Coordinates of C-alpha atoms in Angstrom, one line a residue:
M1 CA 0.0 0.0 -0.2
Q2 CA 1.2 3.2 -0.9
R3 CA 1.4 5.5 1.4
I4 CA 1.2 9.0 0.8
R5 CA 3.4 12.1 2.7
L6 CA 2.3 15.0 3.6
P7 CA 4.3 18.6 3.3
S8 CA 6.6 19.2 6.6
S9 CA 4.8 21.7 7.5
Q10 CA 0.9 20.1 7.0
G11 CA 2.5 17.2 8.7
R12 CA 3.8 18.5 11.3
Q13 CA 0.8 20.5 11.8
Q14 CA -1.4 16.8 11.5
R15 CA 0.8 15.2 14.6
M16 CA 0.8 18.2 17.2
S17 CA -2.8 18.3 16.8
S18 CA -3.8 14.6 17.6
T19 CA -0.6 13.1 18.4
Y20 CA -2.1 13.3 22.7
P21 CA -5.7 12.3 22.3
R22 CA -5.0 11.3 26.6
A23 CA -3.0 14.6 26.8
P24 CA -5.2 17.1 29.6
I25 CA -7.3 19.2 27.8
G26 CA -4.9 22.3 28.3
V27 CA -2.3 20.8 26.4
R28 CA -4.4 19.7 23.6
V29 CA -5.6 23.4 22.5
L30 CA -2.2 24.6 23.0
S31 CA -0.4 22.0 20.6
Y32 CA -3.9 23.1 17.8
L33 CA -3.1 26.2 18.7
S34 CA 0.6 26.4 18.1
A35 CA 0.2 24.1 15.2
K36 CA -2.8 26.6 13.7
L37 CA 0.1 30.2 14.3
C38 CA 3.3 27.9 13.8
P39 CA 3.8 24.5 12.3
R40 CA 7.7 25.5 11.8
L41 CA 7.5 25.6 15.3
Q42 CA 10.4 23.0 16.7
A43 CA 10.9 21.8 20.0
N44 CA 12.7 19.3 21.8
R45 CA 9.1 17.7 23.1
V46 CA 10.9 16.0 26.4
L47 CA 12.6 19.0 27.7
L48 CA 9.7 20.7 27.5
F49 CA 7.6 18.3 29.1
K50 CA 10.1 17.7 31.7
C51 CA 10.0 21.4 32.4
S52 CA 5.9 22.4 32.3
V53 CA 5.9 19.0 35.1
L54 CA 8.4 20.5 37.0
G55 CA 7.2 24.3 36.9
L56 CA 3.8 23.0 37.8
T57 CA 4.7 20.9 40.4
Y58 CA 6.1 23.6 42.1
L59 CA 3.9 25.7 42.0
A60 CA 1.0 23.6 43.5
Y61 CA 3.4 22.9 45.9
T62 CA 4.2 26.6 46.4
C63 CA 0.7 27.1 47.1
Y64 CA 0.6 23.9 49.5
H65 CA 2.8 25.8 52.1
M66 CA 1.2 28.9 51.6
T67 CA -2.0 28.1 52.9
R68 CA -0.3 25.9 56.2
K69 CA 1.8 29.7 57.3
P70 CA -1.3 32.2 57.5
I71 CA -2.1 30.1 60.9
S72 CA 1.2 30.9 63.3
V73 CA 0.9 34.5 61.4
V74 CA -2.4 35.2 62.4
K75 CA -2.0 34.4 66.5
S76 CA -0.3 37.1 67.0
V77 CA -3.7 39.2 66.8
L78 CA -6.0 35.9 68.2
H79 CA -3.7 37.4 71.8
R80 CA -1.8 40.1 72.3
N81 CA -1.4 42.7 75.7
C82 CA -3.6 45.4 75.0
S83 CA -1.9 47.4 77.0
T84 CA 0.4 47.4 73.6
V85 CA -2.8 48.0 71.6
T86 CA -4.6 51.2 70.5
L87 CA -8.0 52.4 71.2
P88 CA -10.4 51.8 68.4
P89 CA -12.5 55.5 67.3
E90 CA -15.5 54.1 68.6
F91 CA -13.7 54.2 72.6
V92 CA -12.0 57.7 72.8
T93 CA -14.3 60.2 73.9
P94 CA -16.2 62.8 71.5
P95 CA -14.4 66.7 72.3
G96 CA -17.0 68.2 75.5
G97 CA -18.1 64.7 75.7
G98 CA -22.0 64.1 77.1
G99 CA -25.1 66.2 76.2
G100 CA -26.9 65.0 73.1
G101 CA -23.7 63.9 71.6
P102 CA -23.3 59.8 70.2
T103 CA -23.7 57.2 73.3
V104 CA -19.4 56.3 74.2
P105 CA -18.8 52.7 74.3
P106 CA -17.8 51.5 77.3
F107 CA -14.3 51.7 78.0
P108 CA -12.1 48.3 78.2
T109 CA -11.4 47.6 81.2
D110 CA -10.1 44.0 81.3
G111 CA -5.6 42.9 79.8
T112 CA -8.2 41.4 76.5
W113 CA -9.9 43.4 75.3
C114 CA -8.8 43.7 71.5
D115 CA -8.7 39.8 71.9
Y116 CA -10.3 37.4 69.5
A117 CA -13.0 35.0 70.8
P118 CA -11.8 31.8 72.1
F119 CA -8.9 32.6 72.2
D120 CA -9.1 35.3 74.5
Q121 CA -8.6 32.9 77.7
P122 CA -5.8 32.2 79.9
D123 CA -5.5 28.9 78.0
F124 CA -5.0 31.3 75.2
N125 CA -1.8 28.3 74.2
S126 CA -3.2 25.3 75.2
L127 CA -5.7 26.6 71.7
F128 CA -3.3 27.1 69.8
G129 CA -2.3 24.3 70.2
A130 CA -5.3 22.2 69.9
L131 CA -5.6 23.9 66.2
D132 CA -1.8 23.0 65.0
S133 CA -2.6 19.5 66.5
A134 CA -6.0 19.3 64.5
F135 CA -4.2 20.5 61.1
L136 CA -1.0 17.9 62.4
F137 CA -2.7 14.8 63.1
S138 CA -5.2 14.9 60.8
Y139 CA -2.6 15.8 58.1
A140 CA 0.0 12.4 59.2
I141 CA -3.4 10.1 59.9
A142 CA -5.1 10.8 56.2
M143 CA -0.9 10.7 54.3
F144 CA -1.2 6.9 54.6
F145 CA -3.7 6.8 52.9
A146 CA -3.5 9.0 51.1
G147 CA -0.6 7.3 49.3
F148 CA -2.4 4.1 49.1
I149 CA -4.9 6.6 46.8
A150 CA -2.8 7.7 45.4
E151 CA -1.7 4.7 43.6
R152 CA -5.1 3.4 42.6
V153 CA -6.9 7.3 40.5
S154 CA -5.5 9.9 38.0
L155 CA -2.6 12.7 40.3
R156 CA -4.0 15.4 37.5
Y157 CA -7.1 14.9 39.5
F158 CA -6.4 13.8 42.4
L159 CA -4.0 17.7 42.8
A160 CA -6.7 19.8 40.9
L161 CA -9.3 18.7 43.5
G162 CA -6.9 18.1 46.9
M163 CA -5.9 22.0 46.3
A164 CA -9.5 23.2 45.0
F165 CA -10.9 22.0 48.4
S166 CA -7.8 22.6 51.4
G167 CA -8.2 26.7 49.2
L168 CA -11.9 25.9 50.2
F169 CA -10.8 25.7 54.1
C170 CA -8.3 28.0 54.5
Y171 CA -10.4 30.9 53.3
L172 CA -13.3 29.4 55.6
F173 CA -10.8 29.8 58.1
G174 CA -10.5 32.9 57.7
M175 CA -14.9 33.9 56.7
A176 CA -14.9 33.3 60.7
K177 CA -13.7 37.0 61.8
V178 CA -16.1 37.6 58.5
Y179 CA -19.4 36.5 60.4
D180 CA -18.3 37.1 63.6
I181 CA -17.3 33.0 64.2
H182 CA -15.8 32.6 67.6
A183 CA -17.6 28.7 68.2
L184 CA -14.0 27.2 68.8
W185 CA -15.2 24.1 67.8
Y186 CA -15.1 25.7 63.7
F187 CA -12.5 26.7 64.1
I188 CA -10.9 22.6 64.7
A189 CA -12.8 21.7 62.4
V190 CA -11.7 23.7 59.5
Q191 CA -8.4 23.1 60.6
A192 CA -8.9 19.0 60.5
L193 CA -10.8 19.5 57.6
A194 CA -8.0 21.2 55.9
G195 CA -5.5 19.3 57.1
M196 CA -7.3 16.5 55.2
F197 CA -6.5 17.1 51.9
Q198 CA -3.6 19.2 52.2
T199 CA -1.4 15.1 51.9
T200 CA -3.5 14.7 48.2
G201 CA 0.0 17.3 48.0
W202 CA 3.4 15.4 48.2
P203 CA 2.5 11.3 47.4
G204 CA 1.5 13.4 43.8
V205 CA 3.8 15.6 42.8
V206 CA 6.8 13.2 44.3
T207 CA 5.2 10.4 42.3
I208 CA 5.2 12.5 39.0
V209 CA 8.0 13.5 39.5
G210 CA 9.7 10.4 40.2
R211 CA 7.8 9.4 36.2
W212 CA 9.9 12.2 34.6
F213 CA 13.6 11.9 36.4
G214 CA 15.6 9.9 36.0
K215 CA 18.8 9.4 38.7
S216 CA 21.2 11.8 37.9
K217 CA 21.6 14.2 39.6
R218 CA 18.6 13.6 41.4
G219 CA 20.2 15.2 45.0
L220 CA 20.7 18.6 43.4
I221 CA 16.7 18.3 41.1
F222 CA 15.2 17.6 44.4
G223 CA 17.4 19.8 46.0
I224 CA 16.0 22.8 43.8
W225 CA 13.3 21.8 44.1
N226 CA 11.6 21.8 47.7
S227 CA 12.5 25.1 47.7
H228 CA 8.9 25.0 47.0
T229 CA 8.1 24.1 50.9
S230 CA 10.2 28.0 51.7
I231 CA 9.2 30.0 49.1
G232 CA 5.5 29.0 50.1
N233 CA 6.3 29.4 53.3
V234 CA 7.9 33.0 52.7
L235 CA 4.8 33.2 50.2
G236 CA 1.5 32.8 53.0
T237 CA 4.1 34.7 56.0
L238 CA 4.1 37.8 53.6
I239 CA 1.0 37.8 52.0
A240 CA -0.2 36.8 55.9
A241 CA 1.8 39.4 57.7
H242 CA 0.2 42.2 55.2
Y243 CA -3.2 42.2 56.1
V244 CA -2.4 40.8 59.9
E245 CA -2.9 44.3 61.2
R246 CA -5.7 45.5 59.1
D247 CA -8.0 43.4 58.6
W248 CA -6.8 39.5 59.3
S249 CA -9.5 37.4 57.8
M250 CA -7.5 39.1 54.5
S251 CA -4.7 36.8 56.0
F252 CA -6.8 33.8 54.6
V253 CA -8.8 34.7 51.7
V254 CA -6.6 35.6 49.6
P255 CA -3.9 32.2 49.8
G256 CA -7.2 30.1 49.7
F257 CA -8.3 31.8 46.2
L258 CA -4.6 31.7 44.8
M259 CA -4.5 27.9 45.7
G260 CA -7.9 27.1 44.5
L261 CA -7.1 29.3 41.5
F262 CA -4.2 27.0 40.5
G263 CA -5.3 23.7 41.0
F264 CA -7.9 24.7 38.3
V265 CA -4.6 25.6 36.2
M266 CA -3.0 21.7 37.2
F267 CA -6.0 20.0 36.1
L268 CA -6.2 21.7 32.7
F269 CA -2.0 21.1 32.0
L270 CA -0.4 19.0 34.0
V271 CA 0.8 15.7 32.2
E272 CA 1.5 13.0 35.1
R273 CA 3.1 10.2 33.1
P274 CA 5.3 9.9 30.6
E275 CA 2.8 7.9 27.7
I276 CA 0.5 10.1 27.5
V277 CA 2.7 12.5 25.8
D278 CA 5.1 9.7 23.8
C279 CA 7.6 11.5 25.8
Q280 CA 8.8 7.5 27.2
E281 CA 11.8 7.8 26.0
K282 CA 14.6 6.9 28.6
V283 CA 12.8 9.2 31.3
A284 CA 12.6 6.8 34.1
D285 CA 14.5 3.6 35.4
Y286 CA 11.3 2.3 37.6
T287 CA 9.6 1.6 34.9
R288 CA 10.1 -1.1 33.0
T289 CA 10.5 -4.1 34.9
G290 CA 14.0 -5.3 35.2
R291 CA 16.0 -4.0 33.2
N292 CA 19.0 -1.6 34.5
E293 CA 20.1 1.8 32.8
S294 CA 22.0 0.9 29.9
D295 CA 18.5 -1.8 29.0
A296 CA 16.2 1.4 29.7
S297 CA 17.9 3.4 27.5
S298 CA 18.1 0.9 24.5
S299 CA 14.3 -0.4 25.3
Y300 CA 12.7 3.4 25.0
R301 CA 13.3 5.2 21.8
R302 CA 14.1 8.7 22.2
V303 CA 10.7 10.5 20.8
D304 CA 10.9 14.6 18.6
D305 CA 9.3 15.2 16.3
S306 CA 11.9 14.4 13.1
S307 CA 10.9 10.7 14.8
V308 CA 7.0 10.8 15.1
S309 CA 6.0 9.0 12.5
E310 CA 8.0 6.1 13.1
V311 CA 6.4 5.6 16.6
E312 CA 3.3 5.8 15.5
D313 CA 3.2 2.0 15.7
M314 CA 4.8 1.8 18.8
A315 CA 2.6 4.5 20.6
E316 CA -1.4 2.8 19.2
N317 CA 0.4 -0.5 20.2
A318 CA 1.0 1.1 24.0
N319 CA -1.9 2.3 23.9
A320 CA -3.9 -0.5 23.5
E321 CA -2.2 -2.3 26.4
Q322 CA -2.6 0.8 28.8
Q323 CA -5.4 2.2 30.3
D324 CA -6.7 5.9 28.7
I325 CA -6.4 8.5 31.6
N326 CA -8.3 11.1 29.8
E327 CA -11.2 13.7 30.5
R328 CA -13.9 11.0 30.7
T329 CA -11.9 9.5 33.2
P330 CA -13.2 8.6 36.9
I331 CA -10.9 9.7 39.4
L332 CA -11.5 6.2 41.1
G333 CA -11.8 3.8 38.3
S334 CA -10.1 0.6 37.9
I335 CA -7.3 2.7 36.1
N336 CA -5.2 -0.5 37.1
R337 CA -6.1 -3.5 36.2
A338 CA -3.3 -4.4 33.8
P339 CA -2.2 -7.6 34.1
A340 CA 1.2 -7.0 34.0
A341 CA 3.6 -8.3 37.6
R342 CA 4.7 -4.4 37.6
E343 CA 1.5 -2.5 37.8
N344 CA 0.3 -4.2 40.8
A345 CA 0.4 -2.0 43.6
I346 CA 3.2 -2.4 46.7
S347 CA 0.9 -3.4 50.2
F348 CA 1.7 -1.2 53.6
F349 CA 3.9 -4.1 54.9
N350 CA 6.4 -4.6 51.2
A351 CA 6.4 -1.0 51.6
L352 CA 8.3 -0.9 55.1
S353 CA 10.4 -4.2 54.1
I354 CA 12.4 -2.2 52.1
P355 CA 16.5 -1.4 53.1
G356 CA 15.6 1.9 55.4
V357 CA 12.1 3.5 55.5
V358 CA 12.0 2.9 58.9
E359 CA 15.4 4.7 59.4
F360 CA 14.7 8.0 57.5
S361 CA 11.0 7.7 59.2
L362 CA 12.6 7.8 61.5
S363 CA 14.6 10.5 61.6
L364 CA 12.2 12.4 59.8
F365 CA 9.7 12.5 62.8
F366 CA 12.0 13.5 64.8
S367 CA 13.2 16.0 62.5
K368 CA 9.7 18.3 61.1
L369 CA 9.5 17.8 64.0
V370 CA 11.7 20.9 65.6
S371 CA 11.1 22.4 61.6
Y372 CA 7.3 21.9 62.3
T373 CA 7.0 23.4 65.9
F374 CA 8.9 26.7 63.9
L375 CA 6.2 26.7 61.0
F376 CA 4.0 27.6 63.4
W377 CA 5.0 29.1 66.4
L378 CA 8.3 31.1 65.1
P379 CA 6.3 35.0 64.5
F380 CA 4.6 34.1 68.0
Y381 CA 8.1 33.6 70.0
I382 CA 9.8 36.7 68.0
Q383 CA 7.4 39.0 68.8
H384 CA 7.3 38.0 72.5
S385 CA 11.3 37.5 72.8
T386 CA 11.6 41.1 71.3
S387 CA 10.5 44.0 70.7
M388 CA 9.2 44.0 67.6
G389 CA 5.3 43.9 66.6
A390 CA 3.1 41.3 65.0
K391 CA 4.3 42.0 61.1
L392 CA 8.0 42.8 61.9
S393 CA 7.8 39.3 63.4
A394 CA 6.1 37.3 60.5
D395 CA 8.7 39.7 58.2
V396 CA 11.8 38.1 60.0
S397 CA 10.2 35.1 60.5
T398 CA 11.4 33.5 56.3
V399 CA 14.6 34.0 57.1
F400 CA 14.2 30.8 58.4
D401 CA 12.5 30.1 55.5
I402 CA 15.7 31.3 53.4
G403 CA 18.0 29.1 55.4
G404 CA 16.2 26.0 54.3
I405 CA 16.2 26.9 50.4
I406 CA 20.1 27.0 50.7
G407 CA 20.2 24.5 52.6
A408 CA 18.0 21.5 50.6
I409 CA 20.3 22.4 47.8
A410 CA 23.3 22.6 49.4
A411 CA 22.4 19.2 51.6
G412 CA 21.0 17.5 47.9
M413 CA 24.2 18.8 45.9
L414 CA 25.8 16.2 48.9
S415 CA 24.4 13.8 48.6
D416 CA 25.1 13.9 45.3
A417 CA 28.4 14.0 45.3
S418 CA 29.0 11.7 48.4
A419 CA 26.4 8.9 47.7
M420 CA 25.9 9.3 51.2
P421 CA 22.3 10.9 51.8
A422 CA 22.5 9.6 55.5
T423 CA 26.4 10.5 56.5
T424 CA 25.3 14.3 55.3
C425 CA 21.4 14.2 56.8
T426 CA 23.9 13.4 60.1
G427 CA 26.1 15.8 59.9
M428 CA 23.5 18.5 59.3
L429 CA 21.3 17.1 62.5
A430 CA 25.1 18.0 64.8
M431 CA 25.6 20.7 64.0
A432 CA 21.9 22.0 64.5
A433 CA 22.1 21.3 68.0
P434 CA 24.0 23.1 69.3
L435 CA 23.0 26.6 67.4
L436 CA 19.3 26.3 68.9
M437 CA 20.8 27.0 71.6
I438 CA 22.0 30.0 70.6
Y439 CA 20.0 31.0 68.6
R440 CA 17.6 30.9 71.8
Y441 CA 20.2 32.9 74.4
W442 CA 22.1 35.0 72.1
G443 CA 19.0 36.0 69.0
S444 CA 17.5 38.6 71.3
V445 CA 20.7 40.7 71.2
S446 CA 19.6 42.8 67.7
L447 CA 17.7 42.5 64.5
S448 CA 21.1 41.3 62.8
V449 CA 22.4 38.8 64.7
N450 CA 18.1 37.4 65.1
I451 CA 18.5 37.1 61.1
L452 CA 21.7 35.8 61.2
L453 CA 21.2 33.2 63.3
L454 CA 18.1 32.6 62.1
F455 CA 19.4 31.7 58.6
V456 CA 22.0 29.3 59.0
V457 CA 19.4 27.5 62.2
G458 CA 17.4 27.4 58.8
L459 CA 19.7 25.9 57.0
M460 CA 20.6 23.2 59.3
V461 CA 17.6 22.1 60.0
N462 CA 16.0 21.9 56.8
G463 CA 18.2 20.4 54.8
P464 CA 17.8 17.0 56.1
Y465 CA 13.8 16.7 55.8
A466 CA 14.2 18.6 52.7
L467 CA 16.7 15.2 51.5
I468 CA 14.7 12.9 52.8
T469 CA 11.4 14.0 51.8
T470 CA 12.6 14.1 48.5
S471 CA 16.0 12.5 47.0
V472 CA 15.6 9.9 49.2
S473 CA 11.9 8.8 49.6
A474 CA 12.5 8.9 45.3
E475 CA 15.0 7.0 46.2
L476 CA 13.9 4.3 48.3
G477 CA 10.4 3.9 46.2
Q478 CA 12.1 2.3 43.4
H479 CA 14.6 0.3 45.9
S480 CA 15.9 -3.0 44.0
S481 CA 14.2 -4.7 46.1
L482 CA 11.2 -3.8 44.8
N483 CA 11.8 -5.2 40.8
G484 CA 11.1 -2.0 39.0
N485 CA 8.2 -1.9 40.5
A486 CA 6.4 1.6 38.9
K487 CA 3.1 1.6 42.6
A488 CA 5.5 1.8 44.8
L489 CA 6.6 5.8 44.7
A490 CA 3.5 7.0 46.3
T491 CA 3.3 4.2 49.3
V492 CA 6.8 4.5 50.5
T493 CA 6.5 8.5 49.8
A494 CA 3.7 8.4 51.8
I495 CA 4.9 5.9 54.2
I496 CA 8.0 8.4 55.1
D497 CA 6.3 11.9 54.4
G498 CA 3.2 10.3 57.2
T499 CA 5.0 9.6 59.4
G500 CA 6.8 13.0 60.1
S501 CA 4.1 14.1 60.1
I502 CA 2.8 12.6 63.3
G503 CA 6.8 15.1 64.6
A504 CA 4.8 17.9 62.7
A505 CA 1.7 17.5 64.6
I506 CA 3.4 16.7 68.1
G507 CA 5.9 19.4 68.0
P508 CA 3.2 22.1 67.8
L509 CA 0.9 20.6 70.5
L510 CA 4.4 20.2 72.8
A511 CA 5.7 24.0 72.0
G512 CA 1.7 25.2 73.6
M513 CA 2.2 22.5 76.4
V514 CA 5.8 23.1 77.4
S515 CA 6.2 26.1 80.0
G516 CA 8.6 28.4 79.2
W517 CA 11.0 29.0 75.8
D518 CA 13.4 27.4 77.2
N519 CA 12.0 24.6 78.0
V520 CA 10.0 24.1 74.7
F521 CA 14.0 24.7 73.4
Y522 CA 15.3 21.6 75.5
M523 CA 12.8 20.2 73.5
L524 CA 13.8 20.7 69.9
V525 CA 17.7 20.1 70.4
I526 CA 16.6 16.4 72.2
S527 CA 14.3 15.8 69.1
D528 CA 17.3 16.8 66.3
L529 CA 19.5 14.3 68.7
L530 CA 17.0 11.4 68.3
A531 CA 16.7 12.0 64.7
L532 CA 20.4 11.8 64.3
A533 CA 20.6 8.2 66.3
M534 CA 17.8 7.5 64.3
L535 CA 20.3 7.2 60.9
L536 CA 23.9 6.4 63.2
R537 CA 23.0 2.7 61.3
I538 CA 22.8 3.3 57.8
S539 CA 25.4 6.4 58.1
S540 CA 28.3 4.3 59.4
K541 CA 26.9 1.4 56.9
E542 CA 28.0 4.1 54.0
C543 CA 30.9 5.1 56.0
S544 CA 32.1 1.5 55.8
R545 CA 31.3 1.1 51.9
R546 CA 32.2 4.0 51.3
N547 CA 36.4 2.8 52.7
I548 CA 36.0 -0.2 50.9
N549 CA 35.6 1.3 47.1
R550 CA 38.1 3.8 48.3
R551 CA 40.9 0.7 49.2
H552 CA 39.7 -1.2 46.2
N553 CA 40.7 2.0 43.5
V554 CA 43.9 2.0 45.6
R555 CA 44.6 -1.1 44.5
I556 CA 43.4 -0.7 41.3
E557 CA 45.5 1.6 40.8

């Protein structure tokens, strides 16, 4: 049968408009427009989609953290020292008061007139701790189920719906002020539901990035990419601080709206798997069973515009073997009915048996306890340990997250260079312990000293936390003992981050219950040292292996 070859521009236009029938609607629209408006445009499609996935997942998790941060900023105005607050105009007696002038409200005589009930009680620290715990315990418990669900649904739907509902509950917290709601159960319920839907973020974005990127320089890539947590914290703090002294409800409404809006963007444009857009080259050394990297390189052919006609038959055959995930696919449909063994989702206990999962999970438990205690209490601590106001305290607290960005990148680079992630974590944790106490006793000396110490503490505390939740989780999710099972990454990620999230829930709760900031910092130092202790066995193995390799190389030379 004679093949009719179309002119190059028309052929490329046809390919661009019909190559991705299973892609999100936004990608299909852009492909169609590019074919119509720029028919001669050529681009490296694999690189283009990799960049889009990296960018979209980065911004998505930035939004997740952005909506977690306002509560730590708003605490400082829900309960404060009312003697330093300027009286509202309605409490000021008009000149020549009395007579026929307007009625003046009674002058406030108690010290809590400026607080927002129910946080005007003497046990306000416990109430704040209850809010944090409602969010974090809900998050920790739901995280174990989130990994199970994420392996069985379309991750694009999973993330889009999770972001929409997370934004909604952030918005509802701010609506308490608008509608004058003072019931404690309302705040706790909103926080608990927000925590539950926040669990959609981490298993989803890590799994998608793991599908698109191989193991080469994974520590550096994940280290840079993981800065979204700190960027989200900074944005959430700055947005909340901008409104906190004027109208604290907007500190929640604005991040909530942005979160929901970007969830819709994810629904339109996120490509969750390379196969959906025929970019399955050697993207993942974990998407084929029982093959090493060289086999994977020969198994997948690079797909670009110059070879689309040769790949169309391959794509059709692959489509016949795979379940379609498109706009009509139900979120809880039978996406994973493929009979191949590698498509079977790993069980919870099998994931626990992967070497290193338990140790890194326990280490993350204590690391996250320290990091999240800072996340939820740092602006409040700075305001009460210095003479700074609510807004300046919130702004200064962002330095901790900026240090975390540098720490995440540094940890990733060190891990890549040494191939010793556990040793990298133990080294940074060892330096973090004394720095915490130095910050406690010297941080209030001056603003510049506070900023400098907070930056260094953020670098050392957040570096190990970032490395474990990203590069280490992805590595363990693709461990050689899994024989290439592509369905383990979300479960392993959920176990590690879920265990860490229990520590994240306990830390702020204990901070609210412990009396005195000195005792809070002692708790943080002990937690940091326990995080270090959990990794000593793996770290010693890494050092032994490195010494053996070094002696072997010396003999060869």
